[in-house]
Amino acid sequence: MKKATSPAEVGRILSDVRRKGLSIGLVPTMGALHEGHLSLVRMSLARSDYTVVSIFVNPRQFGESEDLDKYPRTEESDSKLLEELGCDLLFAPVAGSLYSDADRTRVSVSSLGDHLCGASRPGHFDGVLLVVAKLFNMIRPEHAFFGQKDAQQAVIVQRMAADLDYPVRIFIGPTVREEDGLAMSSRNRNLSREKRSKAPGIRTGLLEAAEAIIKGERDASILKMKISDRMTAAGFKIDYVECVDGGTLQPVQSVEGTILLAAAGKLGSTRLIDNIALKVGPEGATETLLEFPGWSRYER
Ligand code: PAF
């Protein structure tokens, strides 16, 4: 596995790869890799000739009071895991090589980033989009891989890629879970033993709401109540519990079509998020991924 730490270095390595006509897959990460990330790397290895994983704890997507300094950094073990999987290139830039104080350009996707996680993390998605746009420009991948666990991010990135005509196909990987259902997250390691035992409450609430939909419930307020009750009982301080349209991310009153049940809350000082996306029709409801290949002109 090759390693690059600057855009110039990555450009040199990838111009060679492109000359050979190889397709490039990108898995953008902030490191502290877990099975969720590794499943995306495997997806890339299966679909692309050459896989690039970026590791960059992006300061622009953290608010002032957020956990940038606390964010786990495990470079050596990450690099070992990627090497073992067969990743071709690890791009781990230092912040100074991506940003300067003179930067003035912002990337935002209107309306999609304002609520859900955007409401309590103002500017977060602009920071995500800025770094993802930069990575797409530097790496020029044919394929890029994001996890459904960050569903709002997955939708917003697909919208940006389609709107700005990035010639990349975005793939969404299913959420990978611990045995007790807790979605894997780099932040889980910050939970105390006691909080960790309560953490699956967020998944249980979402599952109960999904089961209610499968049994015929369509009223979003009843579904949200089920999730909130479960989370409160587990000790979460709720940030939001929402039932939104899977494409526009706008709240719905009644569930129909592709919808997303999404929740976020704090257990102690650790913020956890989770979601379930469902395709709901007259015949019933099935779990789905928020992947919209039809949005882009560049399906491959
Ligand atoms: O999902 C993440 O880890 C980050 O938001 C991403 C996409 C790597 C951008 O920094």
JSON list of N, CA and C and ligand atoms in Angstrom, two decimals, residues 28-31 37 54 56-58 61 71 124 127-128 131-132 135 146 150 153 157, ligand 1:
[
{"chain": "A", "resi": 28, "resn": "PRO", "atom": "N", "xyz": [-13.78, 7.97, 1.67]},
{"chain": "A", "resi": 28, "resn": "PRO", "atom": "CA", "xyz": [-13.32, 9.05, 2.56]},
{"chain": "A", "resi": 28, "resn": "PRO", "atom": "C", "xyz": [-13.64, 8.72, 4.01]},
{"chain": "A", "resi": 29, "resn": "THR", "atom": "N", "xyz": [-12.68, 8.88, 4.90]},
{"chain": "A", "resi": 29, "resn": "THR", "atom": "CA", "xyz": [-12.91, 8.59, 6.33]},
{"chain": "A", "resi": 29, "resn": "THR", "atom": "C", "xyz": [-12.20, 9.64, 7.19]},
{"chain": "A", "resi": 30, "resn": "MET", "atom": "N", "xyz": [-12.54, 9.60, 8.49]},
{"chain": "A", "resi": 30, "resn": "MET", "atom": "CA", "xyz": [-11.79, 10.41, 9.45]},
{"chain": "A", "resi": 30, "resn": "MET", "atom": "C", "xyz": [-10.95, 9.48, 10.35]},
{"chain": "A", "resi": 31, "resn": "GLY", "atom": "N", "xyz": [-10.71, 8.26, 9.87]},
{"chain": "A", "resi": 31, "resn": "GLY", "atom": "CA", "xyz": [-9.87, 7.35, 10.64]},
{"chain": "A", "resi": 31, "resn": "GLY", "atom": "C", "xyz": [-10.62, 6.69, 11.79]},
{"chain": "A", "resi": 37, "resn": "HIS", "atom": "N", "xyz": [-16.30, 1.09, 8.25]},
{"chain": "A", "resi": 37, "resn": "HIS", "atom": "CA", "xyz": [-15.41, 1.62, 7.22]},
{"chain": "A", "resi": 37, "resn": "HIS", "atom": "C", "xyz": [-14.87, 0.49, 6.35]},
{"chain": "A", "resi": 54, "resn": "SER", "atom": "N", "xyz": [-9.05, 7.82, 2.22]},
{"chain": "A", "resi": 54, "resn": "SER", "atom": "CA", "xyz": [-8.50, 9.04, 2.82]},
{"chain": "A", "resi": 54, "resn": "SER", "atom": "C", "xyz": [-8.80, 9.03, 4.31]},
{"chain": "A", "resi": 56, "resn": "PHE", "atom": "N", "xyz": [-8.69, 11.81, 7.27]},
{"chain": "A", "resi": 56, "resn": "PHE", "atom": "CA", "xyz": [-8.46, 13.22, 7.56]},
{"chain": "A", "resi": 56, "resn": "PHE", "atom": "C", "xyz": [-9.54, 13.68, 8.54]},
{"chain": "A", "resi": 57, "resn": "VAL", "atom": "N", "xyz": [-9.13, 14.04, 9.76]},
{"chain": "A", "resi": 57, "resn": "VAL", "atom": "CA", "xyz": [-10.09, 14.55, 10.74]},
{"chain": "A", "resi": 57, "resn": "VAL", "atom": "C", "xyz": [-10.29, 16.03, 10.37]},
{"chain": "A", "resi": 58, "resn": "ASN", "atom": "N", "xyz": [-11.39, 16.26, 9.66]},
{"chain": "A", "resi": 58, "resn": "ASN", "atom": "CA", "xyz": [-11.61, 17.53, 8.97]},
{"chain": "A", "resi": 58, "resn": "ASN", "atom": "C", "xyz": [-12.08, 18.62, 9.93]},
{"chain": "A", "resi": 61, "resn": "GLN", "atom": "N", "xyz": [-15.60, 20.58, 9.69]},
{"chain": "A", "resi": 61, "resn": "GLN", "atom": "CA", "xyz": [-16.94, 20.03, 9.95]},
{"chain": "A", "resi": 61, "resn": "GLN", "atom": "C", "xyz": [-17.26, 19.91, 11.44]},
{"chain": "A", "resi": 71, "resn": "TYR", "atom": "N", "xyz": [-11.63, 13.61, 19.14]},
{"chain": "A", "resi": 71, "resn": "TYR", "atom": "CA", "xyz": [-11.91, 12.62, 18.10]},
{"chain": "A", "resi": 71, "resn": "TYR", "atom": "C", "xyz": [-10.75, 11.61, 18.05]},
{"chain": "A", "resi": 124, "resn": "HIS", "atom": "N", "xyz": [-21.91, 22.21, 9.81]},
{"chain": "A", "resi": 124, "resn": "HIS", "atom": "CA", "xyz": [-21.29, 20.89, 9.73]},
{"chain": "A", "resi": 124, "resn": "HIS", "atom": "C", "xyz": [-21.27, 20.36, 8.29]},
{"chain": "A", "resi": 127, "resn": "GLY", "atom": "N", "xyz": [-18.92, 21.96, 5.90]},
{"chain": "A", "resi": 127, "resn": "GLY", "atom": "CA", "xyz": [-17.55, 21.48, 6.12]},
{"chain": "A", "resi": 127, "resn": "GLY", "atom": "C", "xyz": [-17.33, 20.13, 5.48]},
{"chain": "A", "resi": 128, "resn": "VAL", "atom": "N", "xyz": [-18.35, 19.25, 5.60]},
{"chain": "A", "resi": 128, "resn": "VAL", "atom": "CA", "xyz": [-18.26, 17.91, 4.99]},
{"chain": "A", "resi": 128, "resn": "VAL", "atom": "C", "xyz": [-18.16, 18.07, 3.46]},
{"chain": "A", "resi": 131, "resn": "VAL", "atom": "N", "xyz": [-14.77, 19.36, 2.10]},
{"chain": "A", "resi": 131, "resn": "VAL", "atom": "CA", "xyz": [-13.67, 18.40, 2.05]},
{"chain": "A", "resi": 131, "resn": "VAL", "atom": "C", "xyz": [-13.96, 17.30, 1.03]},
{"chain": "A", "resi": 132, "resn": "VAL", "atom": "N", "xyz": [-15.22, 16.90, 0.91]},
{"chain": "A", "resi": 132, "resn": "VAL", "atom": "CA", "xyz": [-15.55, 15.84, -0.07]},
{"chain": "A", "resi": 132, "resn": "VAL", "atom": "C", "xyz": [-15.32, 16.39, -1.49]},
{"chain": "A", "resi": 135, "resn": "LEU", "atom": "N", "xyz": [-11.67, 16.36, -2.12]},
{"chain": "A", "resi": 135, "resn": "LEU", "atom": "CA", "xyz": [-11.17, 14.99, -2.35]},
{"chain": "A", "resi": 135, "resn": "LEU", "atom": "C", "xyz": [-11.57, 14.51, -3.75]},
{"chain": "A", "resi": 146, "resn": "PHE", "atom": "N", "xyz": [-19.94, 5.73, 0.78]},
{"chain": "A", "resi": 146, "resn": "PHE", "atom": "CA", "xyz": [-20.33, 6.38, 2.04]},
{"chain": "A", "resi": 146, "resn": "PHE", "atom": "C", "xyz": [-21.27, 5.43, 2.78]},
{"chain": "A", "resi": 150, "resn": "ASP", "atom": "N", "xyz": [-24.58, 7.53, 8.35]},
{"chain": "A", "resi": 150, "resn": "ASP", "atom": "CA", "xyz": [-24.66, 9.00, 8.24]},
{"chain": "A", "resi": 150, "resn": "ASP", "atom": "C", "xyz": [-25.58, 9.31, 7.06]},
{"chain": "A", "resi": 153, "resn": "GLN", "atom": "N", "xyz": [-25.72, 12.85, 5.52]},
{"chain": "A", "resi": 153, "resn": "GLN", "atom": "CA", "xyz": [-24.49, 13.08, 4.77]},
{"chain": "A", "resi": 153, "resn": "GLN", "atom": "C", "xyz": [-24.55, 12.36, 3.42]},
{"chain": "A", "resi": 157, "resn": "VAL", "atom": "N", "xyz": [-24.29, 14.40, -0.05]},
{"chain": "A", "resi": 157, "resn": "VAL", "atom": "CA", "xyz": [-23.14, 14.18, -0.94]},
{"chain": "A", "resi": 157, "resn": "VAL", "atom": "C", "xyz": [-23.63, 13.75, -2.33]},
{"chain": "B", "resi": 1, "resn": "PAF", "atom": "O1", "xyz": [-18.22, 10.42, 7.42]},
{"chain": "B", "resi": 1, "resn": "PAF", "atom": "C1", "xyz": [-17.10, 10.91, 7.69]},
{"chain": "B", "resi": 1, "resn": "PAF", "atom": "O2", "xyz": [-16.25, 10.27, 8.31]},
{"chain": "B", "resi": 1, "resn": "PAF", "atom": "C2", "xyz": [-16.77, 12.32, 7.24]},
{"chain": "B", "resi": 1, "resn": "PAF", "atom": "O3", "xyz": [-17.86, 13.16, 7.36]},
{"chain": "B", "resi": 1, "resn": "PAF", "atom": "C3", "xyz": [-16.17, 12.40, 5.81]},
{"chain": "B", "resi": 1, "resn": "PAF", "atom": "C4", "xyz": [-17.17, 11.95, 4.76]},
{"chain": "B", "resi": 1, "resn": "PAF", "atom": "C5", "xyz": [-14.93, 11.55, 5.75]},
{"chain": "B", "resi": 1, "resn": "PAF", "atom": "C6", "xyz": [-15.79, 13.84, 5.48]},
{"chain": "B", "resi": 1, "resn": "PAF", "atom": "O4", "xyz": [-14.84, 14.33, 6.38]}
]
